[in-house]
mmCIF file with all atom_site columns, C-alpha atoms in Angstrom:
data_model
loop_
_atom_site.group_PDB
_atom_site.id
_atom_site.type_symbol
_atom_site.label_atom_id
_atom_site.label_alt_id
_atom_site.label_comp_id
_atom_site.label_asym_id
_atom_site.label_entity_id
_atom_site.label_seq_id
_atom_site.pdbx_PDB_ins_code
_atom_site.Cartn_x
_atom_site.Cartn_y
_atom_site.Cartn_z
_atom_site.occupancy
_atom_site.B_iso_or_equiv
_atom_site.pdbx_formal_charge
_atom_site.auth_seq_id
_atom_site.auth_comp_id
_atom_site.auth_asym_id
_atom_site.auth_atom_id
_atom_site.pdbx_PDB_model_num
ATOM 1   C CA . MET A 1 1   ? -106.754 -33.835 -148.957 1.00 55.00 ? 1   MET A CA 1
ATOM 2   C CA . ASN A 1 2   ? -107.520 -34.106 -145.248 1.00 66.00 ? 2   ASN A CA 1
ATOM 3   C CA . VAL A 1 3   ? -104.312 -32.618 -143.840 1.00 80.00 ? 3   VAL A CA 1
ATOM 4   C CA . GLN A 1 4   ? -104.137 -32.490 -140.035 1.00 90.00 ? 4   GLN A CA 1
ATOM 5   C CA . ILE A 1 5   ? -103.150 -28.871 -139.467 1.00 96.00 ? 5   ILE A CA 1
ATOM 6   C CA . GLU A 1 6   ? -104.398 -26.000 -137.291 1.00 97.00 ? 6   GLU A CA 1
ATOM 7   C CA . GLU A 1 7   ? -107.693 -24.615 -138.609 1.00 97.00 ? 7   GLU A CA 1
ATOM 8   C CA . SER A 1 8   ? -106.631 -21.051 -139.462 1.00 98.00 ? 8   SER A CA 1
ATOM 9   C CA . TRP A 1 9   ? -103.793 -22.446 -141.580 1.00 98.00 ? 9   TRP A CA 1
ATOM 10  C CA . LYS A 1 10  ? -105.960 -25.170 -143.080 1.00 97.00 ? 10  LYS A CA 1
ATOM 11  C CA . ALA A 1 11  ? -108.485 -22.627 -144.324 1.00 97.00 ? 11  ALA A CA 1
ATOM 12  C CA . ARG A 1 12  ? -105.805 -20.569 -146.064 1.00 98.00 ? 12  ARG A CA 1
ATOM 13  C CA . LEU A 1 13  ? -103.685 -23.444 -147.360 1.00 97.00 ? 13  LEU A CA 1
ATOM 14  C CA . GLN A 1 14  ? -106.518 -25.629 -148.664 1.00 96.00 ? 14  GLN A CA 1
ATOM 15  C CA . PRO A 1 15  ? -105.833 -24.498 -152.270 1.00 97.00 ? 15  PRO A CA 1
ATOM 16  C CA . GLU A 1 16  ? -102.259 -25.834 -151.919 1.00 97.00 ? 16  GLU A CA 1
ATOM 17  C CA . PHE A 1 17  ? -103.491 -29.165 -150.554 1.00 96.00 ? 17  PHE A CA 1
ATOM 18  C CA . GLU A 1 18  ? -105.638 -29.609 -153.674 1.00 96.00 ? 18  GLU A CA 1
ATOM 19  C CA . LYS A 1 19  ? -102.794 -29.052 -156.139 1.00 98.00 ? 19  LYS A CA 1
ATOM 20  C CA . ASP A 1 20  ? -101.142 -31.900 -158.022 1.00 98.00 ? 20  ASP A CA 1
ATOM 21  C CA . TYR A 1 21  ? -97.698  -31.232 -156.559 1.00 98.00 ? 21  TYR A CA 1
ATOM 22  C CA . PHE A 1 22  ? -99.032  -31.627 -153.017 1.00 98.00 ? 22  PHE A CA 1
ATOM 23  C CA . ARG A 1 23  ? -100.796 -34.880 -153.863 1.00 97.00 ? 23  ARG A CA 1
ATOM 24  C CA . THR A 1 24  ? -97.541  -36.205 -155.319 1.00 98.00 ? 24  THR A CA 1
ATOM 25  C CA . LEU A 1 25  ? -95.616  -34.957 -152.283 1.00 98.00 ? 25  LEU A CA 1
ATOM 26  C CA . THR A 1 26  ? -98.079  -36.609 -149.901 1.00 97.00 ? 26  THR A CA 1
ATOM 27  C CA . GLU A 1 27  ? -97.701  -39.961 -151.634 1.00 97.00 ? 27  GLU A CA 1
ATOM 28  C CA . PHE A 1 28  ? -93.906  -39.685 -151.544 1.00 97.00 ? 28  PHE A CA 1
ATOM 29  C CA . VAL A 1 29  ? -93.903  -38.816 -147.841 1.00 97.00 ? 29  VAL A CA 1
ATOM 30  C CA . ARG A 1 30  ? -96.284  -41.687 -147.016 1.00 96.00 ? 30  ARG A CA 1
ATOM 31  C CA . GLN A 1 31  ? -93.994  -44.121 -148.813 1.00 97.00 ? 31  GLN A CA 1
ATOM 32  C CA . GLU A 1 32  ? -90.966  -42.741 -146.980 1.00 97.00 ? 32  GLU A CA 1
ATOM 33  C CA . TYR A 1 33  ? -92.605  -43.142 -143.569 1.00 96.00 ? 33  TYR A CA 1
ATOM 34  C CA . ALA A 1 34  ? -93.704  -46.658 -144.511 1.00 96.00 ? 34  ALA A CA 1
ATOM 35  C CA . HIS A 1 35  ? -90.078  -47.614 -145.134 1.00 95.00 ? 35  HIS A CA 1
ATOM 36  C CA . GLY A 1 36  ? -88.707  -45.330 -142.344 1.00 89.00 ? 36  GLY A CA 1
ATOM 37  C CA . PRO A 1 37  ? -87.265  -44.002 -140.260 1.00 97.00 ? 37  PRO A CA 1
ATOM 38  C CA . VAL A 1 38  ? -88.207  -40.461 -141.222 1.00 97.00 ? 38  VAL A CA 1
ATOM 39  C CA . TYR A 1 39  ? -88.132  -37.347 -139.024 1.00 98.00 ? 39  TYR A CA 1
ATOM 40  C CA . PRO A 1 40  ? -89.976  -35.736 -137.373 1.00 97.00 ? 40  PRO A CA 1
ATOM 41  C CA . LEU A 1 41  ? -92.724  -38.105 -136.234 1.00 96.00 ? 41  LEU A CA 1
ATOM 42  C CA . GLY A 1 42  ? -95.652  -37.915 -138.626 1.00 95.00 ? 42  GLY A CA 1
ATOM 43  C CA . LYS A 1 43  ? -97.884  -36.175 -136.088 1.00 95.00 ? 43  LYS A CA 1
ATOM 44  C CA . LEU A 1 44  ? -95.282  -33.397 -135.757 1.00 97.00 ? 44  LEU A CA 1
ATOM 45  C CA . ILE A 1 45  ? -94.808  -32.542 -139.455 1.00 97.00 ? 45  ILE A CA 1
ATOM 46  C CA . PHE A 1 46  ? -97.033  -29.456 -139.066 1.00 98.00 ? 46  PHE A CA 1
ATOM 47  C CA . ASN A 1 47  ? -96.059  -28.697 -135.458 1.00 98.00 ? 47  ASN A CA 1
ATOM 48  C CA . ALA A 1 48  ? -94.860  -25.166 -136.327 1.00 98.00 ? 48  ALA A CA 1
ATOM 49  C CA . PHE A 1 49  ? -98.328  -24.323 -137.663 1.00 98.00 ? 49  PHE A CA 1
ATOM 50  C CA . ASN A 1 50  ? -100.234 -26.042 -134.881 1.00 98.00 ? 50  ASN A CA 1
ATOM 51  C CA . LEU A 1 51  ? -98.350  -24.093 -132.199 1.00 98.00 ? 51  LEU A CA 1
ATOM 52  C CA . CYS A 1 52  ? -98.614  -20.750 -134.003 1.00 98.00 ? 52  CYS A CA 1
ATOM 53  C CA . PRO A 1 53  ? -101.938 -19.955 -135.717 1.00 98.00 ? 53  PRO A CA 1
ATOM 54  C CA . PHE A 1 54  ? -101.916 -17.638 -138.730 1.00 98.00 ? 54  PHE A CA 1
ATOM 55  C CA . ASP A 1 55  ? -103.177 -14.532 -136.939 1.00 98.00 ? 55  ASP A CA 1
ATOM 56  C CA . LYS A 1 56  ? -100.791 -15.037 -134.008 1.00 98.00 ? 56  LYS A CA 1
ATOM 57  C CA . VAL A 1 57  ? -97.606  -14.988 -136.107 1.00 98.00 ? 57  VAL A CA 1
ATOM 58  C CA . LYS A 1 58  ? -95.296  -12.080 -135.265 1.00 98.00 ? 58  LYS A CA 1
ATOM 59  C CA . VAL A 1 59  ? -91.875  -13.398 -136.323 1.00 99.00 ? 59  VAL A CA 1
ATOM 60  C CA . VAL A 1 60  ? -90.912  -15.922 -139.013 1.00 99.00 ? 60  VAL A CA 1
ATOM 61  C CA . ILE A 1 61  ? -87.573  -17.745 -138.841 1.00 98.00 ? 61  ILE A CA 1
ATOM 62  C CA . ILE A 1 62  ? -86.768  -19.812 -141.922 1.00 98.00 ? 62  ILE A CA 1
ATOM 63  C CA . GLY A 1 63  ? -84.666  -22.958 -141.702 1.00 98.00 ? 63  GLY A CA 1
ATOM 64  C CA . GLN A 1 64  ? -83.844  -25.503 -144.365 1.00 97.00 ? 64  GLN A CA 1
ATOM 65  C CA . ASP A 1 65  ? -84.137  -29.170 -143.319 1.00 96.00 ? 65  ASP A CA 1
ATOM 66  C CA . PRO A 1 66  ? -85.277  -30.943 -140.146 1.00 98.00 ? 66  PRO A CA 1
ATOM 67  C CA . TYR A 1 67  ? -82.499  -32.470 -138.051 1.00 97.00 ? 67  TYR A CA 1
ATOM 68  C CA . HIS A 1 68  ? -81.913  -36.025 -139.254 1.00 97.00 ? 68  HIS A CA 1
ATOM 69  C CA . GLY A 1 69  ? -80.659  -37.672 -136.047 1.00 96.00 ? 69  GLY A CA 1
ATOM 70  C CA . PRO A 1 70  ? -82.825  -39.742 -133.671 1.00 96.00 ? 70  PRO A CA 1
ATOM 71  C CA . GLY A 1 71  ? -84.981  -37.754 -131.255 1.00 96.00 ? 71  GLY A CA 1
ATOM 72  C CA . GLN A 1 72  ? -83.894  -34.321 -132.475 1.00 97.00 ? 72  GLN A CA 1
ATOM 73  C CA . ALA A 1 73  ? -86.530  -32.941 -134.851 1.00 98.00 ? 73  ALA A CA 1
ATOM 74  C CA . HIS A 1 74  ? -90.014  -32.064 -133.669 1.00 98.00 ? 74  HIS A CA 1
ATOM 75  C CA . GLY A 1 75  ? -91.306  -29.832 -136.431 1.00 98.00 ? 75  GLY A CA 1
ATOM 76  C CA . LEU A 1 76  ? -89.730  -26.496 -135.443 1.00 98.00 ? 76  LEU A CA 1
ATOM 77  C CA . CYS A 1 77  ? -86.646  -25.230 -137.265 1.00 98.00 ? 77  CYS A CA 1
ATOM 78  C CA . PHE A 1 78  ? -83.438  -25.086 -135.185 1.00 98.00 ? 78  PHE A CA 1
ATOM 79  C CA . SER A 1 79  ? -85.301  -26.617 -132.195 1.00 98.00 ? 79  SER A CA 1
ATOM 80  C CA . VAL A 1 80  ? -84.671  -29.982 -130.528 1.00 98.00 ? 80  VAL A CA 1
ATOM 81  C CA . ASN A 1 81  ? -86.660  -32.015 -128.049 1.00 97.00 ? 81  ASN A CA 1
ATOM 82  C CA . ASP A 1 82  ? -86.023  -31.664 -124.319 1.00 97.00 ? 82  ASP A CA 1
ATOM 83  C CA . GLY A 1 83  ? -82.967  -33.561 -123.172 1.00 96.00 ? 83  GLY A CA 1
ATOM 84  C CA . ILE A 1 84  ? -81.276  -33.587 -126.589 1.00 97.00 ? 84  ILE A CA 1
ATOM 85  C CA . PRO A 1 85  ? -77.813  -31.967 -126.832 1.00 97.00 ? 85  PRO A CA 1
ATOM 86  C CA . PHE A 1 86  ? -77.847  -28.624 -128.618 1.00 98.00 ? 86  PHE A CA 1
ATOM 87  C CA . PRO A 1 87  ? -76.788  -28.838 -132.295 1.00 97.00 ? 87  PRO A CA 1
ATOM 88  C CA . PRO A 1 88  ? -73.980  -26.389 -133.195 1.00 97.00 ? 88  PRO A CA 1
ATOM 89  C CA . SER A 1 89  ? -76.258  -23.853 -134.923 1.00 98.00 ? 89  SER A CA 1
ATOM 90  C CA . LEU A 1 90  ? -78.539  -23.707 -131.897 1.00 98.00 ? 90  LEU A CA 1
ATOM 91  C CA . VAL A 1 91  ? -75.542  -23.214 -129.598 1.00 98.00 ? 91  VAL A CA 1
ATOM 92  C CA . ASN A 1 92  ? -74.597  -20.187 -131.698 1.00 98.00 ? 92  ASN A CA 1
ATOM 93  C CA . ILE A 1 93  ? -78.163  -18.828 -131.704 1.00 98.00 ? 93  ILE A CA 1
ATOM 94  C CA . PHE A 1 94  ? -78.201  -18.927 -127.900 1.00 98.00 ? 94  PHE A CA 1
ATOM 95  C CA . LYS A 1 95  ? -74.753  -17.269 -127.778 1.00 98.00 ? 95  LYS A CA 1
ATOM 96  C CA . GLU A 1 96  ? -76.001  -14.415 -129.941 1.00 98.00 ? 96  GLU A CA 1
ATOM 97  C CA . ILE A 1 97  ? -79.123  -13.984 -127.807 1.00 98.00 ? 97  ILE A CA 1
ATOM 98  C CA . LYS A 1 98  ? -76.965  -13.738 -124.691 1.00 98.00 ? 98  LYS A CA 1
ATOM 99  C CA . ASP A 1 99  ? -74.623  -11.197 -126.316 1.00 98.00 ? 99  ASP A CA 1
ATOM 100 C CA . ASP A 1 100 ? -77.535  -9.252  -127.820 1.00 98.00 ? 100 ASP A CA 1
ATOM 101 C CA . ILE A 1 101 ? -80.032  -9.013  -124.975 1.00 98.00 ? 101 ILE A CA 1
ATOM 102 C CA . GLY A 1 102 ? -78.348  -10.720 -122.010 1.00 98.00 ? 102 GLY A CA 1
ATOM 103 C CA . THR A 1 103 ? -80.626  -13.748 -121.704 1.00 96.00 ? 103 THR A CA 1
ATOM 104 C CA . ASP A 1 104 ? -78.756  -16.709 -120.252 1.00 96.00 ? 104 ASP A CA 1
ATOM 105 C CA . ILE A 1 105 ? -78.408  -19.849 -122.340 1.00 96.00 ? 105 ILE A CA 1
ATOM 106 C CA . PRO A 1 106 ? -81.396  -22.071 -121.436 1.00 97.00 ? 106 PRO A CA 1
ATOM 107 C CA . ALA A 1 107 ? -81.350  -25.622 -120.125 1.00 96.00 ? 107 ALA A CA 1
ATOM 108 C CA . THR A 1 108 ? -83.304  -26.959 -123.109 1.00 98.00 ? 108 THR A CA 1
ATOM 109 C CA . GLY A 1 109 ? -83.092  -26.495 -126.853 1.00 98.00 ? 109 GLY A CA 1
ATOM 110 C CA . ASN A 1 110 ? -86.860  -26.902 -127.182 1.00 98.00 ? 110 ASN A CA 1
ATOM 111 C CA . LEU A 1 111 ? -88.137  -23.689 -128.792 1.00 98.00 ? 111 LEU A CA 1
ATOM 112 C CA . THR A 1 112 ? -91.835  -24.427 -128.268 1.00 98.00 ? 112 THR A CA 1
ATOM 113 C CA . ARG A 1 113 ? -91.839  -21.419 -125.936 1.00 98.00 ? 113 ARG A CA 1
ATOM 114 C CA . TRP A 1 114 ? -90.979  -19.183 -128.908 1.00 98.00 ? 114 TRP A CA 1
ATOM 115 C CA . ALA A 1 115 ? -93.661  -20.733 -131.123 1.00 98.00 ? 115 ALA A CA 1
ATOM 116 C CA . GLN A 1 116 ? -96.303  -20.131 -128.469 1.00 98.00 ? 116 GLN A CA 1
ATOM 117 C CA . GLN A 1 117 ? -95.377  -16.440 -128.436 1.00 98.00 ? 117 GLN A CA 1
ATOM 118 C CA . GLY A 1 118 ? -95.863  -16.051 -132.182 1.00 98.00 ? 118 GLY A CA 1
ATOM 119 C CA . VAL A 1 119 ? -92.566  -17.195 -133.738 1.00 99.00 ? 119 VAL A CA 1
ATOM 120 C CA . LEU A 1 120 ? -93.219  -19.405 -136.774 1.00 99.00 ? 120 LEU A CA 1
ATOM 121 C CA . LEU A 1 121 ? -90.192  -21.723 -136.889 1.00 98.00 ? 121 LEU A CA 1
ATOM 122 C CA . LEU A 1 122 ? -90.523  -22.810 -140.502 1.00 98.00 ? 122 LEU A CA 1
ATOM 123 C CA . ASN A 1 123 ? -88.253  -25.270 -142.259 1.00 98.00 ? 123 ASN A CA 1
ATOM 124 C CA . ALA A 1 124 ? -88.313  -25.087 -146.058 1.00 98.00 ? 124 ALA A CA 1
ATOM 125 C CA . THR A 1 125 ? -88.542  -28.890 -146.147 1.00 98.00 ? 125 THR A CA 1
ATOM 126 C CA . LEU A 1 126 ? -90.735  -30.446 -143.461 1.00 98.00 ? 126 LEU A CA 1
ATOM 127 C CA . THR A 1 127 ? -89.481  -34.049 -143.485 1.00 98.00 ? 127 THR A CA 1
ATOM 128 C CA . VAL A 1 128 ? -86.170  -35.882 -143.894 1.00 98.00 ? 128 VAL A CA 1
ATOM 129 C CA . ARG A 1 129 ? -84.911  -39.469 -144.064 1.00 98.00 ? 129 ARG A CA 1
ATOM 130 C CA . ALA A 1 130 ? -82.866  -40.518 -141.041 1.00 98.00 ? 130 ALA A CA 1
ATOM 131 C CA . HIS A 1 131 ? -79.154  -39.688 -141.360 1.00 97.00 ? 131 HIS A CA 1
ATOM 132 C CA . GLN A 1 132 ? -79.617  -38.288 -144.891 1.00 98.00 ? 132 GLN A CA 1
ATOM 133 C CA . ALA A 1 133 ? -79.599  -34.499 -144.901 1.00 96.00 ? 133 ALA A CA 1
ATOM 134 C CA . GLY A 1 134 ? -81.537  -33.029 -147.818 1.00 97.00 ? 134 GLY A CA 1
ATOM 135 C CA . SER A 1 135 ? -83.148  -36.358 -148.715 1.00 98.00 ? 135 SER A CA 1
ATOM 136 C CA . HIS A 1 136 ? -86.641  -34.848 -149.049 1.00 98.00 ? 136 HIS A CA 1
ATOM 137 C CA . GLN A 1 137 ? -85.605  -31.678 -150.849 1.00 98.00 ? 137 GLN A CA 1
ATOM 138 C CA . ASN A 1 138 ? -87.046  -30.896 -154.297 1.00 98.00 ? 138 ASN A CA 1
ATOM 139 C CA . ARG A 1 139 ? -90.092  -33.097 -153.735 1.00 98.00 ? 139 ARG A CA 1
ATOM 140 C CA . GLY A 1 140 ? -92.614  -30.275 -153.289 1.00 98.00 ? 140 GLY A CA 1
ATOM 141 C CA . TRP A 1 141 ? -92.137  -29.083 -149.729 1.00 98.00 ? 141 TRP A CA 1
ATOM 142 C CA . GLU A 1 142 ? -90.336  -25.937 -150.913 1.00 98.00 ? 142 GLU A CA 1
ATOM 143 C CA . THR A 1 143 ? -93.308  -25.000 -153.111 1.00 98.00 ? 143 THR A CA 1
ATOM 144 C CA . PHE A 1 144 ? -95.611  -25.446 -150.125 1.00 98.00 ? 144 PHE A CA 1
ATOM 145 C CA . THR A 1 145 ? -93.494  -23.381 -147.745 1.00 98.00 ? 145 THR A CA 1
ATOM 146 C CA . ASP A 1 146 ? -93.057  -20.657 -150.377 1.00 98.00 ? 146 ASP A CA 1
ATOM 147 C CA . ALA A 1 147 ? -96.865  -20.436 -150.417 1.00 98.00 ? 147 ALA A CA 1
ATOM 148 C CA . VAL A 1 148 ? -96.867  -20.132 -146.607 1.00 98.00 ? 148 VAL A CA 1
ATOM 149 C CA . ILE A 1 149 ? -94.380  -17.245 -146.708 1.00 98.00 ? 149 ILE A CA 1
ATOM 150 C CA . ARG A 1 150 ? -96.331  -15.537 -149.486 1.00 98.00 ? 150 ARG A CA 1
ATOM 151 C CA . LEU A 1 151 ? -99.595  -15.767 -147.531 1.00 98.00 ? 151 LEU A CA 1
ATOM 152 C CA . LEU A 1 152 ? -97.997  -14.157 -144.501 1.00 98.00 ? 152 LEU A CA 1
ATOM 153 C CA . ALA A 1 153 ? -96.217  -11.478 -146.519 1.00 98.00 ? 153 ALA A CA 1
ATOM 154 C CA . GLU A 1 154 ? -99.366  -10.523 -148.440 1.00 98.00 ? 154 GLU A CA 1
ATOM 155 C CA . GLN A 1 155 ? -102.114 -10.932 -145.834 1.00 98.00 ? 155 GLN A CA 1
ATOM 156 C CA . ARG A 1 156 ? -100.366 -9.681  -142.700 1.00 98.00 ? 156 ARG A CA 1
ATOM 157 C CA . GLU A 1 157 ? -98.634  -6.392  -141.808 1.00 98.00 ? 157 GLU A CA 1
ATOM 158 C CA . HIS A 1 158 ? -95.553  -5.605  -139.708 1.00 98.00 ? 158 HIS A CA 1
ATOM 159 C CA . LEU A 1 159 ? -94.108  -9.092  -139.336 1.00 98.00 ? 159 LEU A CA 1
ATOM 160 C CA . VAL A 1 160 ? -90.423  -9.759  -138.730 1.00 99.00 ? 160 VAL A CA 1
ATOM 161 C CA . PHE A 1 161 ? -88.821  -12.188 -141.171 1.00 98.00 ? 161 PHE A CA 1
ATOM 162 C CA . ILE A 1 162 ? -85.437  -13.528 -140.023 1.00 98.00 ? 162 ILE A CA 1
ATOM 163 C CA . LEU A 1 163 ? -83.403  -14.957 -142.891 1.00 98.00 ? 163 LEU A CA 1
ATOM 164 C CA . TRP A 1 164 ? -80.074  -16.534 -141.966 1.00 98.00 ? 164 TRP A CA 1
ATOM 165 C CA . GLY A 1 165 ? -77.856  -17.647 -144.817 1.00 97.00 ? 165 GLY A CA 1
ATOM 166 C CA . ALA A 1 166 ? -78.176  -17.494 -148.595 1.00 97.00 ? 166 ALA A CA 1
ATOM 167 C CA . TYR A 1 167 ? -80.819  -20.206 -148.821 1.00 97.00 ? 167 TYR A CA 1
ATOM 168 C CA . ALA A 1 168 ? -83.289  -18.453 -146.494 1.00 98.00 ? 168 ALA A CA 1
ATOM 169 C CA . GLN A 1 169 ? -82.547  -15.096 -148.117 1.00 98.00 ? 169 GLN A CA 1
ATOM 170 C CA . ARG A 1 170 ? -83.438  -16.450 -151.558 1.00 97.00 ? 170 ARG A CA 1
ATOM 171 C CA . LYS A 1 171 ? -86.619  -17.944 -150.153 1.00 97.00 ? 171 LYS A CA 1
ATOM 172 C CA . GLY A 1 172 ? -87.676  -14.585 -148.703 1.00 97.00 ? 172 GLY A CA 1
ATOM 173 C CA . ALA A 1 173 ? -86.481  -12.409 -151.560 1.00 97.00 ? 173 ALA A CA 1
ATOM 174 C CA . PHE A 1 174 ? -89.999  -11.375 -152.636 1.00 97.00 ? 174 PHE A CA 1
ATOM 175 C CA . ILE A 1 175 ? -91.119  -10.074 -149.212 1.00 98.00 ? 175 ILE A CA 1
ATOM 176 C CA . ASP A 1 176 ? -92.142  -6.403  -149.317 1.00 98.00 ? 176 ASP A CA 1
ATOM 177 C CA . ARG A 1 177 ? -89.664  -4.547  -147.113 1.00 98.00 ? 177 ARG A CA 1
ATOM 178 C CA . SER A 1 178 ? -92.039  -1.592  -146.810 1.00 97.00 ? 178 SER A CA 1
ATOM 179 C CA . ARG A 1 179 ? -94.657  -3.763  -145.046 1.00 98.00 ? 179 ARG A CA 1
ATOM 180 C CA . HIS A 1 180 ? -92.400  -5.996  -142.960 1.00 98.00 ? 180 HIS A CA 1
ATOM 181 C CA . LEU A 1 181 ? -89.015  -5.988  -141.237 1.00 98.00 ? 181 LEU A CA 1
ATOM 182 C CA . VAL A 1 182 ? -86.648  -8.366  -143.034 1.00 98.00 ? 182 VAL A CA 1
ATOM 183 C CA . LEU A 1 183 ? -83.463  -9.200  -141.110 1.00 98.00 ? 183 LEU A CA 1
ATOM 184 C CA . THR A 1 184 ? -80.652  -10.975 -142.954 1.00 98.00 ? 184 THR A CA 1
ATOM 185 C CA . SER A 1 185 ? -77.233  -12.243 -141.952 1.00 98.00 ? 185 SER A CA 1
ATOM 186 C CA . ALA A 1 186 ? -74.914  -15.208 -142.263 1.00 98.00 ? 186 ALA A CA 1
ATOM 187 C CA . HIS A 1 187 ? -76.189  -18.576 -141.046 1.00 98.00 ? 187 HIS A CA 1
ATOM 188 C CA . PRO A 1 188 ? -75.528  -19.598 -137.399 1.00 98.00 ? 188 PRO A CA 1
ATOM 189 C CA . SER A 1 189 ? -73.717  -22.745 -138.548 1.00 97.00 ? 189 SER A CA 1
ATOM 190 C CA . PRO A 1 190 ? -70.106  -22.979 -137.240 1.00 97.00 ? 190 PRO A CA 1
ATOM 191 C CA . LEU A 1 191 ? -68.999  -22.657 -140.876 1.00 94.00 ? 191 LEU A CA 1
ATOM 192 C CA . SER A 1 192 ? -70.398  -19.132 -141.168 1.00 97.00 ? 192 SER A CA 1
ATOM 193 C CA . ALA A 1 193 ? -71.309  -17.799 -137.717 1.00 97.00 ? 193 ALA A CA 1
ATOM 194 C CA . TYR A 1 194 ? -68.110  -15.743 -137.436 1.00 97.00 ? 194 TYR A CA 1
ATOM 195 C CA . HIS A 1 195 ? -68.720  -14.230 -140.870 1.00 97.00 ? 195 HIS A CA 1
ATOM 196 C CA . GLY A 1 196 ? -71.721  -12.099 -139.984 1.00 97.00 ? 196 GLY A CA 1
ATOM 197 C CA . PHE A 1 197 ? -74.071  -14.045 -137.740 1.00 98.00 ? 197 PHE A CA 1
ATOM 198 C CA . PHE A 1 198 ? -72.498  -13.090 -134.433 1.00 98.00 ? 198 PHE A CA 1
ATOM 199 C CA . GLY A 1 199 ? -73.269  -9.459  -133.712 1.00 98.00 ? 199 GLY A CA 1
ATOM 200 C CA . ASN A 1 200 ? -76.324  -9.279  -136.007 1.00 98.00 ? 200 ASN A CA 1
ATOM 201 C CA . HIS A 1 201 ? -78.545  -8.164  -133.080 1.00 98.00 ? 201 HIS A CA 1
ATOM 202 C CA . HIS A 1 202 ? -81.582  -9.704  -134.751 1.00 98.00 ? 202 HIS A CA 1
ATOM 203 C CA . PHE A 1 203 ? -83.313  -10.536 -131.484 1.00 98.00 ? 203 PHE A CA 1
ATOM 204 C CA . SER A 1 204 ? -83.211  -7.007  -130.095 1.00 98.00 ? 204 SER A CA 1
ATOM 205 C CA . GLN A 1 205 ? -84.076  -5.548  -133.530 1.00 98.00 ? 205 GLN A CA 1
ATOM 206 C CA . ALA A 1 206 ? -87.109  -7.828  -133.796 1.00 98.00 ? 206 ALA A CA 1
ATOM 207 C CA . ASN A 1 207 ? -88.357  -6.752  -130.371 1.00 98.00 ? 207 ASN A CA 1
ATOM 208 C CA . THR A 1 208 ? -87.801  -3.054  -131.077 1.00 98.00 ? 208 THR A CA 1
ATOM 209 C CA . TYR A 1 209 ? -89.842  -3.366  -134.274 1.00 98.00 ? 209 TYR A CA 1
ATOM 210 C CA . LEU A 1 210 ? -92.643  -5.334  -132.591 1.00 98.00 ? 210 LEU A CA 1
ATOM 211 C CA . ARG A 1 211 ? -92.798  -2.834  -129.741 1.00 98.00 ? 211 ARG A CA 1
ATOM 212 C CA . GLY A 1 212 ? -92.941  0.014   -132.235 1.00 98.00 ? 212 GLY A CA 1
ATOM 213 C CA . HIS A 1 213 ? -96.001  -1.552  -133.842 1.00 98.00 ? 213 HIS A CA 1
ATOM 214 C CA . GLY A 1 214 ? -97.886  -2.192  -130.627 1.00 98.00 ? 214 GLY A CA 1
ATOM 215 C CA . GLU A 1 215 ? -96.970  -5.853  -130.236 1.00 98.00 ? 215 GLU A CA 1
ATOM 216 C CA . ALA A 1 216 ? -95.583  -7.618  -127.188 1.00 98.00 ? 216 ALA A CA 1
ATOM 217 C CA . GLU A 1 217 ? -91.905  -8.436  -127.424 1.00 98.00 ? 217 GLU A CA 1
ATOM 218 C CA . ILE A 1 218 ? -90.712  -12.034 -127.732 1.00 98.00 ? 218 ILE A CA 1
ATOM 219 C CA . VAL A 1 219 ? -89.139  -13.428 -124.571 1.00 98.00 ? 219 VAL A CA 1
ATOM 220 C CA . TRP A 1 220 ? -86.164  -15.020 -126.295 1.00 98.00 ? 220 TRP A CA 1
#
């Protein structure tokens, strides 16, 4: 399988690309794009990896599905392209950052700036059919992204894993809390943000931990 992905990730994930489930997944995704529209653009499926090489990862934020509206998704969880209105969860993320560390809400919802600082913005499922949330779930992406999380948890030290909501918490349940900082809370969705997301102070906690282990803080 000749997957177009950043070299440090490709070297470590090659065993996954050779497995039967990934071959089946690849064929499914190709068929979906052929019949389209599917998000994000094909060249952006692995954008999170391409912007954040394996050895540069400092923080992992786990999302679920790409946004399924036109022009929104670009391969980073919770992030939208420049000029796209902020989805409700992203509005709440920016509110919490402002309350937590005082950073003003930015003009763009494009989180590429986080990825370039070492934040892996990883959706559990990397593609979605337009206007059909969850349409590419249970096709193999979750197995692949579980392998990504396991690689990071086992081969790196002192990462920050940010798990918002029950789904992300289940996905990160195996992470060794003695080797990494695992931050959990309610999801930033409007349905749950007032039930434990607001006030979680995850952004300041992440930076305190990184600083304590000799890493540069994230400019959130």
